[in-house]
Short mmCIF file of C-alpha atoms in Angstrom, two decimals:
data_model
loop_
_atom_site.label_atom_id
_atom_site.label_comp_id
_atom_site.label_asym_id
_atom_site.label_seq_id
_atom_site.Cartn_x
_atom_site.Cartn_y
_atom_site.Cartn_z
CA MET A 1 135.23 107.61 72.23
CA GLU A 2 135.36 107.96 68.80
CA LYS A 3 134.65 111.23 67.42
CA ILE A 4 131.67 111.58 64.46
CA THR A 5 134.02 113.72 61.87
CA ASN A 6 131.18 115.80 60.16
CA LYS A 7 129.56 119.02 61.39
CA GLY A 8 125.91 117.94 61.92
CA HIS A 9 124.09 119.88 64.08
CA VAL A 10 120.97 117.76 66.49
CA LEU A 11 118.07 119.88 68.18
CA VAL A 12 116.59 118.70 70.76
CA LEU A 13 112.87 119.34 72.34
CA PRO A 14 111.98 118.14 75.55
CA PHE A 15 108.27 117.96 76.61
CA LEU A 16 108.97 120.05 79.75
CA VAL A 17 108.10 117.60 82.48
CA GLN A 18 111.46 116.48 84.83
CA GLY A 19 110.55 112.55 83.87
CA HIS A 20 110.58 114.20 80.20
CA ILE A 21 113.63 116.25 80.25
CA ASN A 22 115.66 113.98 82.38
CA PRO A 23 116.66 111.25 79.56
CA MET A 24 116.71 113.84 76.67
CA VAL A 25 119.56 115.29 78.48
CA GLN A 26 121.43 112.28 78.79
CA PHE A 27 121.10 111.27 75.65
CA SER A 28 122.04 114.78 74.16
CA LYS A 29 125.37 114.28 76.35
CA ARG A 30 125.90 110.96 74.68
CA LEU A 31 125.58 112.48 71.40
CA ALA A 32 128.06 115.42 72.29
CA SER A 33 130.57 113.05 73.58
CA ARG A 34 130.87 111.91 69.63
CA GLY A 35 131.05 115.15 68.50
CA VAL A 36 128.04 116.46 67.76
CA LYS A 37 127.12 119.54 67.88
CA VAL A 38 123.63 119.50 70.45
CA THR A 39 121.29 122.46 70.71
CA ILE A 40 118.51 121.52 73.46
CA LEU A 41 115.34 123.85 73.61
CA ILE A 42 113.26 124.98 76.59
CA ILE A 43 110.29 127.86 77.03
CA GLU A 44 111.91 130.95 78.24
CA SER A 45 109.98 130.60 81.56
CA VAL A 46 111.47 127.05 82.78
CA CYS A 47 115.29 127.93 81.42
CA LYS A 48 116.00 131.42 83.14
CA ASN A 49 117.00 129.67 85.87
CA MET A 50 119.28 127.52 83.57
CA PRO A 51 123.24 127.85 82.62
CA LYS A 52 122.88 128.50 79.62
CA GLU A 53 125.09 125.89 78.07
CA PHE A 54 126.66 122.61 79.64
CA GLY A 55 129.88 121.44 78.46
CA SER A 56 129.47 121.60 74.90
CA ILE A 57 125.38 121.38 74.54
CA LYS A 58 123.82 124.82 74.48
CA ILE A 59 120.79 125.45 75.58
CA GLU A 60 117.99 127.89 73.48
CA SER A 61 115.88 129.77 74.98
CA ILE A 62 111.94 130.13 73.26
CA PRO A 63 110.42 133.38 74.15
CA HIS A 64 107.16 133.69 74.82
CA ASP A 65 105.06 137.17 76.81
CA ASN A 66 102.44 135.01 78.72
CA SER A 67 102.98 132.69 81.54
CA PRO A 68 102.12 129.06 81.04
CA PRO A 69 98.89 127.61 81.41
CA GLU A 70 97.97 126.19 84.41
CA ASN A 71 94.93 123.51 82.81
CA ILE A 72 97.33 121.07 80.88
CA ASP A 73 94.63 120.70 77.91
CA LYS A 74 95.36 124.54 77.23
CA TYR A 75 99.03 123.98 78.14
CA PHE A 76 98.94 121.20 74.87
CA ALA A 77 97.62 123.38 72.68
CA TRP A 78 99.72 126.44 74.24
CA PHE A 79 103.13 124.68 73.58
CA PHE A 80 102.21 123.55 70.17
CA THR A 81 101.63 127.41 69.42
CA LEU A 82 104.41 128.69 71.10
CA VAL A 83 107.03 126.38 69.28
CA SER A 84 105.59 126.62 65.98
CA LYS A 85 105.45 130.35 65.98
CA ASN A 86 109.33 130.15 67.12
CA LEU A 87 111.37 126.98 65.85
CA GLY A 88 111.47 127.76 62.07
CA ALA A 89 113.66 131.39 63.28
CA ILE A 90 115.79 129.13 65.35
CA VAL A 91 116.58 126.82 62.85
CA LYS A 92 117.08 129.58 60.53
CA LYS A 93 119.85 131.01 63.35
CA LEU A 94 121.33 128.41 64.02
CA SER A 95 121.91 127.31 60.56
CA HIS A 96 124.37 130.38 59.48
CA SER A 97 126.57 128.74 62.00
CA GLU A 98 129.09 126.37 60.82
CA TYR A 99 126.91 123.51 61.90
CA PRO A 100 123.49 123.82 60.48
CA VAL A 101 121.00 121.88 61.97
CA LYS A 102 120.11 118.83 60.12
CA VAL A 103 117.53 116.51 62.49
CA LEU A 104 115.28 117.23 65.42
CA VAL A 105 114.69 114.83 67.96
CA TYR A 106 111.62 115.64 69.59
CA ASP A 107 109.33 114.13 72.69
CA ALA A 108 107.13 111.26 71.49
CA LEU A 109 104.43 112.74 72.73
CA THR A 110 104.81 115.80 70.67
CA THR A 111 104.16 114.24 67.53
CA TRP A 112 103.36 117.34 65.96
CA ALA A 113 106.69 118.51 65.40
CA ILE A 114 107.51 115.59 63.07
CA ASP A 115 105.39 117.57 60.26
CA LEU A 116 107.42 120.96 61.39
CA ALA A 117 110.76 119.02 60.93
CA HIS A 118 109.89 118.01 57.29
CA GLN A 119 108.26 121.49 57.03
CA LEU A 120 111.62 122.74 57.71
CA GLY A 121 113.84 120.19 55.48
CA LEU A 122 114.95 118.26 58.68
CA LYS A 123 114.80 114.55 59.61
CA GLY A 124 112.21 114.05 62.68
CA VAL A 125 113.27 111.30 65.42
CA ALA A 126 110.82 110.31 67.94
CA PHE A 127 112.06 109.89 71.30
CA PHE A 128 110.12 107.83 73.47
CA THR A 129 110.06 108.04 77.64
CA GLN A 130 107.92 104.79 77.74
CA SER A 131 108.17 101.33 77.67
CA CYS A 132 108.35 99.25 73.97
CA SER A 133 105.34 97.51 75.77
CA LEU A 134 103.50 100.71 76.66
CA SER A 135 103.73 101.60 72.77
CA SER A 136 102.40 98.12 71.97
CA ILE A 137 99.62 98.52 74.05
CA TYR A 138 98.78 101.95 72.68
CA TYR A 139 98.90 101.11 69.34
CA HIS A 140 96.90 97.62 69.66
CA MET A 141 94.55 99.48 71.68
CA ASP A 142 93.95 102.72 70.22
CA PRO A 143 90.40 103.47 69.90
CA GLN A 144 90.39 105.07 66.78
CA THR A 145 91.53 101.55 64.97
CA SER A 146 91.12 99.01 68.37
CA GLU A 147 89.18 95.89 67.88
CA ILE A 148 90.00 94.42 71.35
CA PRO A 149 87.46 94.17 73.55
CA LEU A 150 87.97 95.30 77.22
CA ASP A 151 84.99 93.25 79.23
CA GLY A 152 87.23 89.71 80.21
CA SER A 153 89.23 89.37 82.74
CA VAL A 154 92.67 89.56 80.87
CA VAL A 155 94.13 91.25 77.36
CA TYR A 156 96.28 89.06 75.22
CA LEU A 157 98.53 91.68 73.08
CA PRO A 158 100.98 90.41 70.48
CA SER A 159 104.64 90.23 72.39
CA LEU A 160 103.33 90.79 75.79
CA PRO A 161 102.64 88.27 78.82
CA LEU A 162 98.53 88.47 79.91
CA LEU A 163 97.72 91.47 81.27
CA GLU A 164 94.73 92.11 83.56
CA LYS A 165 92.47 95.35 84.11
CA GLU A 166 94.94 96.79 87.14
CA ASP A 167 98.11 96.10 84.43
CA LEU A 168 96.95 98.46 82.03
CA PRO A 169 97.58 102.31 81.81
CA SER A 170 94.67 104.83 83.68
CA PHE A 171 94.28 105.88 80.16
CA ILE A 172 92.51 102.69 78.68
CA TYR A 173 89.77 102.38 81.19
CA GLU A 174 89.90 105.92 82.64
CA SER A 175 89.91 107.83 79.29
CA VAL A 176 86.59 109.84 80.18
CA LEU A 177 88.85 111.26 83.18
CA TYR A 178 92.06 112.40 81.23
CA PRO A 179 90.61 113.35 77.37
CA ALA A 180 93.41 115.42 76.78
CA ILE A 181 96.56 113.16 78.05
CA THR A 182 94.13 110.25 76.28
CA GLU A 183 94.42 111.74 73.06
CA LEU A 184 97.84 112.65 73.24
CA VAL A 185 99.61 109.41 74.40
CA PHE A 186 97.49 107.22 71.62
CA ARG A 187 98.09 110.01 69.15
CA GLN A 188 102.09 108.83 69.48
CA ASN A 189 101.28 105.91 66.86
CA ILE A 190 101.72 108.65 64.35
CA ASN A 191 105.50 108.45 64.88
CA PHE A 192 105.44 104.74 63.60
CA LYS A 193 104.70 106.10 60.20
CA LYS A 194 105.66 108.94 60.21
CA ALA A 195 109.43 109.54 61.89
CA ASP A 196 112.10 108.84 60.51
CA SER A 197 113.72 106.96 63.45
CA LEU A 198 112.16 106.06 66.85
CA LEU A 199 114.63 105.68 69.99
CA PHE A 200 113.13 104.61 73.14
CA ASN A 201 115.09 105.08 76.46
CA LYS A 202 115.94 101.04 77.22
CA PHE A 203 118.20 98.17 76.52
CA ASP A 204 117.06 95.03 73.95
CA MET A 205 117.00 93.13 77.44
CA LEU A 206 114.50 94.71 79.37
CA GLU A 207 111.77 94.15 76.75
CA GLU A 208 113.30 91.82 73.78
CA GLU A 209 109.70 90.59 72.38
CA ALA A 210 108.37 94.07 72.27
CA VAL A 211 111.21 95.20 70.70
CA ASP A 212 111.48 92.58 67.89
CA TRP A 213 107.54 93.50 67.29
CA ILE A 214 108.48 96.91 66.91
CA ILE A 215 111.19 96.46 64.36
CA ARG A 216 108.59 94.31 62.40
CA ILE A 217 106.16 97.60 62.18
CA LYS A 218 108.77 100.03 61.78
CA CYS A 219 112.76 99.41 60.98
CA SER A 220 114.19 101.80 62.06
CA ILE A 221 114.32 101.84 65.79
CA LYS A 222 117.16 102.35 68.57
CA THR A 223 117.26 101.54 72.17
CA ILE A 224 119.68 103.79 73.17
CA GLY A 225 119.25 103.45 77.29
CA PRO A 226 119.58 103.55 80.13
CA THR A 227 119.71 106.94 79.80
CA ILE A 228 121.09 107.99 83.17
CA PRO A 229 124.20 110.04 84.44
CA SER A 230 127.59 108.06 83.44
CA MET A 231 129.06 108.15 86.34
CA TYR A 232 126.82 105.56 87.89
CA LEU A 233 127.15 102.73 84.88
CA ASP A 234 130.22 103.10 82.54
CA LYS A 235 131.68 105.89 83.87
CA ARG A 236 132.99 107.17 80.44
CA LEU A 237 131.62 110.61 80.76
CA LYS A 238 134.10 111.69 83.52
CA GLU A 239 131.30 115.15 84.39
CA ASP A 240 128.74 112.89 83.97
CA ARG A 241 127.46 113.14 87.49
CA GLU A 242 123.27 114.53 87.56
CA TYR A 243 121.21 115.15 85.15
CA GLY A 244 121.89 118.53 84.51
CA LEU A 245 118.34 120.52 84.01
CA SER A 246 116.25 120.16 86.90
CA LEU A 247 113.29 121.97 87.87
CA PHE A 248 112.57 121.10 91.17
CA LYS A 249 115.91 122.27 93.86
CA PRO A 250 116.84 118.65 95.85
CA ASN A 251 118.07 118.61 100.06
CA ASP A 252 120.92 116.97 98.84
CA GLU A 253 123.14 117.46 102.54
CA ILE A 254 120.60 116.51 104.36
CA CYS A 255 119.71 113.03 102.56
CA MET A 256 123.05 111.99 102.32
CA ASN A 257 124.06 112.50 105.77
CA TRP A 258 121.15 111.22 107.32
CA LEU A 259 121.84 108.06 104.92
CA ASN A 260 125.68 108.12 106.15
CA SER A 261 124.43 107.50 109.65
CA ARG A 262 122.46 104.79 108.88
CA GLU A 263 123.27 100.63 108.61
CA ILE A 264 124.18 98.71 105.14
CA GLY A 265 119.88 98.24 103.55
CA SER A 266 118.19 99.75 106.46
CA VAL A 267 116.82 101.90 104.47
CA VAL A 268 113.41 102.22 102.50
CA TYR A 269 113.43 105.38 100.45
CA VAL A 270 109.80 106.35 99.19
CA SER A 271 109.68 108.63 96.34
CA PHE A 272 106.17 108.99 94.22
CA GLY A 273 107.71 111.15 92.12
CA SER A 274 107.14 114.96 90.34
CA LEU A 275 103.52 114.09 89.14
CA ALA A 276 101.49 111.58 91.49
CA SER A 277 99.32 112.85 93.83
CA LEU A 278 98.01 110.71 96.86
CA GLY A 279 94.77 111.26 98.56
CA GLU A 280 94.44 111.95 101.91
CA GLN A 281 93.30 109.06 103.27
CA GLN A 282 96.16 106.73 101.07
CA MET A 283 98.92 109.54 102.72
CA GLU A 284 97.44 108.26 105.99
CA GLU A 285 97.73 104.85 104.98
CA LEU A 286 101.24 105.11 103.82
CA ALA A 287 102.61 106.99 106.67
CA THR A 288 101.30 104.48 108.89
CA GLY A 289 102.30 101.73 106.97
CA LEU A 290 106.11 103.34 106.95
CA MET A 291 106.01 103.63 110.75
CA THR A 292 104.55 100.03 111.37
CA SER A 293 107.36 98.53 109.21
CA ASN A 294 110.00 99.36 111.67
CA CYS A 295 112.29 100.43 108.55
CA TYR A 296 114.13 103.29 109.05
CA PHE A 297 112.42 105.28 105.91
CA LEU A 298 113.69 108.39 103.74
CA TRP A 299 110.11 109.95 101.76
CA VAL A 300 109.90 112.36 99.31
CA VAL A 301 106.66 114.36 99.89
CA ARG A 302 106.70 117.23 97.60
CA ALA A 303 105.80 120.87 99.47
CA THR A 304 102.06 120.53 97.56
CA GLU A 305 101.65 117.18 98.92
CA GLU A 306 102.51 118.72 102.75
CA ASN A 307 99.18 119.41 103.48
CA LYS A 308 97.83 115.75 103.21
CA LEU A 309 100.02 114.27 105.79
CA PRO A 310 98.77 113.24 109.21
CA GLU A 311 98.18 115.47 112.16
CA GLU A 312 101.71 114.96 114.41
CA PHE A 313 103.43 112.72 112.06
CA MET A 314 106.26 114.47 111.23
CA SER A 315 107.25 114.73 115.12
CA LYS A 316 106.13 110.70 115.38
CA ALA A 317 108.64 109.82 112.88
CA LYS A 318 111.44 111.75 113.67
CA GLU A 319 113.08 108.42 114.94
CA LYS A 320 112.79 106.38 112.46
CA GLY A 321 112.06 108.77 109.11
CA LEU A 322 113.13 111.37 107.12
CA VAL A 323 110.57 113.52 104.98
CA VAL A 324 112.23 115.87 102.41
CA ASN A 325 110.35 118.21 99.43
CA TRP A 326 112.96 116.75 97.11
CA CYS A 327 116.03 114.48 97.21
CA PRO A 328 119.05 113.72 94.55
CA GLN A 329 117.32 109.93 93.89
CA LEU A 330 120.41 108.59 91.40
CA ASP A 331 122.94 109.06 94.72
CA VAL A 332 120.35 107.52 97.17
CA LEU A 333 119.33 104.68 95.18
CA ALA A 334 123.39 104.30 94.89
CA HIS A 335 123.83 104.66 98.80
CA ARG A 336 124.92 101.54 100.48
CA ALA A 337 122.07 101.93 103.43
CA VAL A 338 119.02 102.10 101.11
CA GLY A 339 117.64 98.57 100.58
CA CYS A 340 114.02 98.99 99.14
CA PHE A 341 112.44 101.55 97.13
CA PHE A 342 109.14 101.82 96.95
CA THR A 343 107.81 103.60 94.02
CA HIS A 344 104.80 104.85 92.06
CA CYS A 345 106.44 102.96 88.85
CA GLY A 346 107.45 106.00 86.51
CA TRP A 347 109.79 104.92 83.83
CA ASN A 348 112.66 106.80 85.00
CA SER A 349 112.41 105.65 88.36
CA THR A 350 112.12 102.00 86.87
CA LEU A 351 114.97 102.47 85.22
CA GLU A 352 117.47 103.68 87.37
CA ALA A 353 116.30 101.27 90.36
CA LEU A 354 117.36 98.02 88.15
CA SER A 355 120.41 99.80 86.54
CA LEU A 356 121.98 100.51 90.55
CA GLY A 357 120.06 97.23 92.19
CA VAL A 358 117.39 98.34 93.76
CA PRO A 359 115.12 95.79 94.50
CA MET A 360 111.33 97.37 94.79
CA VAL A 361 107.95 97.32 96.23
CA ALA A 362 105.84 98.82 93.40
CA MET A 363 102.63 100.78 93.94
CA PRO A 364 101.15 102.49 90.62
CA HIS A 365 99.45 104.86 90.29
CA TRP A 366 98.37 106.18 86.79
CA SER A 367 99.55 106.32 83.56
CA ASP A 368 101.83 103.98 82.20
CA GLN A 369 103.00 103.05 85.58
CA PRO A 370 101.10 99.78 86.02
CA PRO A 371 102.19 98.06 83.18
CA ASN A 372 105.40 98.88 84.84
CA ALA A 373 104.67 97.61 88.05
CA LYS A 374 103.49 93.94 85.90
CA PHE A 375 107.19 93.56 84.55
CA ILE A 376 108.61 94.53 87.49
CA SER A 377 107.18 92.01 89.52
CA ASP A 378 105.68 89.32 87.24
CA VAL A 379 108.60 89.89 84.22
CA TRP A 380 111.77 90.73 85.59
CA GLN A 381 110.81 89.40 89.52
CA THR A 382 112.57 92.83 90.76
CA GLY A 383 109.95 93.22 92.93
CA ILE A 384 106.35 93.06 94.73
CA ARG A 385 103.25 94.89 93.85
CA VAL A 386 101.17 95.85 96.98
CA LYS A 387 97.40 94.58 96.70
CA ALA A 388 94.85 97.54 96.50
CA GLY A 389 91.80 97.23 98.26
CA GLU A 390 88.29 97.21 96.96
CA ASN A 391 87.87 100.90 96.75
CA GLY A 392 91.72 101.13 95.08
CA ILE A 393 93.32 102.40 98.89
CA VAL A 394 96.17 100.96 99.92
CA TYR A 395 96.45 99.81 103.46
CA ARG A 396 98.75 100.16 106.30
CA ASP A 397 98.67 96.69 106.83
CA GLU A 398 99.57 95.75 103.56
CA ILE A 399 102.08 98.78 103.01
CA ALA A 400 103.69 97.19 106.11
CA ARG A 401 103.69 93.47 105.00
CA SER A 402 105.46 94.26 101.63
CA ILE A 403 108.05 96.46 103.02
CA ARG A 404 109.03 93.62 105.30
CA GLU A 405 108.71 91.06 102.44
CA VAL A 406 111.42 93.01 100.18
CA MET A 407 113.57 93.78 103.03
CA GLU A 408 113.71 90.83 105.18
CA GLU A 409 112.35 87.74 103.75
CA ASP A 410 113.73 85.33 102.00
CA LYS A 411 112.00 86.33 98.98
CA GLY A 412 114.03 89.79 99.43
CA VAL A 413 117.20 87.94 99.03
CA MET A 414 115.95 86.59 95.78
CA LEU A 415 114.87 89.84 94.31
CA LYS A 416 117.75 91.74 95.27
CA GLU A 417 120.30 89.11 92.96
CA ASN A 418 117.42 89.55 90.25
CA THR A 419 117.97 93.50 90.47
CA ILE A 420 122.47 92.76 90.55
CA LYS A 421 121.62 90.98 87.51
CA TRP A 422 119.69 93.97 85.37
CA LYS A 423 122.42 96.07 87.13
CA LYS A 424 125.19 94.31 85.13
CA LEU A 425 122.88 93.97 81.65
CA ALA A 426 121.98 97.89 82.28
CA LYS A 427 126.14 98.70 81.99
CA GLU A 428 126.78 96.47 79.79
CA ALA A 429 124.41 97.70 77.08
CA VAL A 430 126.12 101.15 77.82
CA ASP A 431 129.60 99.68 77.63
CA GLU A 432 132.24 100.31 74.54
CA GLY A 433 130.60 98.45 72.37
CA GLY A 434 127.15 97.45 74.29
CA SER A 435 124.51 97.43 71.79
CA SER A 436 122.48 100.82 73.15
CA ASP A 437 126.09 102.21 72.52
CA LYS A 438 126.04 100.50 69.00
CA ASN A 439 122.57 101.62 68.56
CA ILE A 440 123.83 105.80 68.90
CA GLU A 441 126.65 104.73 66.96
CA GLU A 442 124.26 103.57 64.18
CA PHE A 443 121.55 105.89 64.69
CA LEU A 444 124.17 108.56 64.12
CA SER A 445 125.72 107.31 60.80
CA ASN A 446 122.11 106.97 59.61
CA ILE A 447 120.24 109.65 60.12
CA MET A 448 123.27 112.34 59.73
#
């Protein structure tokens, strides 16, 4: 790759959730491959078991005396105070080197970071770990400014398909349940006014209308994804085979050995990410639905969720399934034995499935997952969405039916063909000269 000749230094501030860390780390790798100095900021308690650097990327530890609060509201305030207190000293230390810091790339949720960046004489760039369509929804339905009613059956928004209530983010119609997070996601709109540039983890073809809409209100926007390790897409970064900064320990060998013993396209991979928490009834319905689908399944059940599994399920599932606490998701999705991804529709998982050509069964849980599921089933047509009952539970018969439809029936063939198309487009975007590759080059030339 062509190297950038200036001595620019980019500071990267991710929000410390695995789904937010991964894409920002991958973007950092793309910058570093172009000769740009990159330092990632991680709080001390999180990075103590991580390497101090990987490749040419440095990890800068943010010290703290107290343990991070478990309460989500208090955590946001604690993180803001911690970064505000330490960022100036870190920038000063790094700026005494040959490569002074010029830019702070921050998670779009940490909107206060733009003011800190400008106070320190840095350019501030917001990194969105979500779709452009979700940003459009939050922009147009901000309770502080929106006049769009929620009492109808559908919502009409610029650049988006018709959305029903079930297609909207949970923070739109259940804001009272998540007051702190709701305030946080809508505050992201500040980035459209204050940030020097916007970065989105996606590629243009996925949401062309939403990208065009954002360009009209904020010219400086770059789509730089999908940000997954290079060896799964363009293969230009030869050592880039995994994300690198993981908060969880995967059961690599167990998973891959089990998959190696299965036939091509015979396995349903089931995962609900690092945060989603299903109720006991839903866990029972899912467990029974997987068993009655008559397909092999690899199910990721975090250690904190294991107690919700039905009694004797583990012993009954041995012939058909494997249950693990965590797994190397990219390796699993890329494996020839996997024929379907039963997913919560987190944005990273959605991009990974699209990029690796795996059709999906979509069972959104909360946050941005419902609109992602809408695009999976109705716009990109790379999966089907399960239908929940009146009480919000997705029952075993619906789960088994949906899996069989993707794995065995004619519709599954069509879905597979569509995923292969999107897989090709994802690769083309990050190939040398592709849209995302060009956007990274333009970002560097404009911001550095």
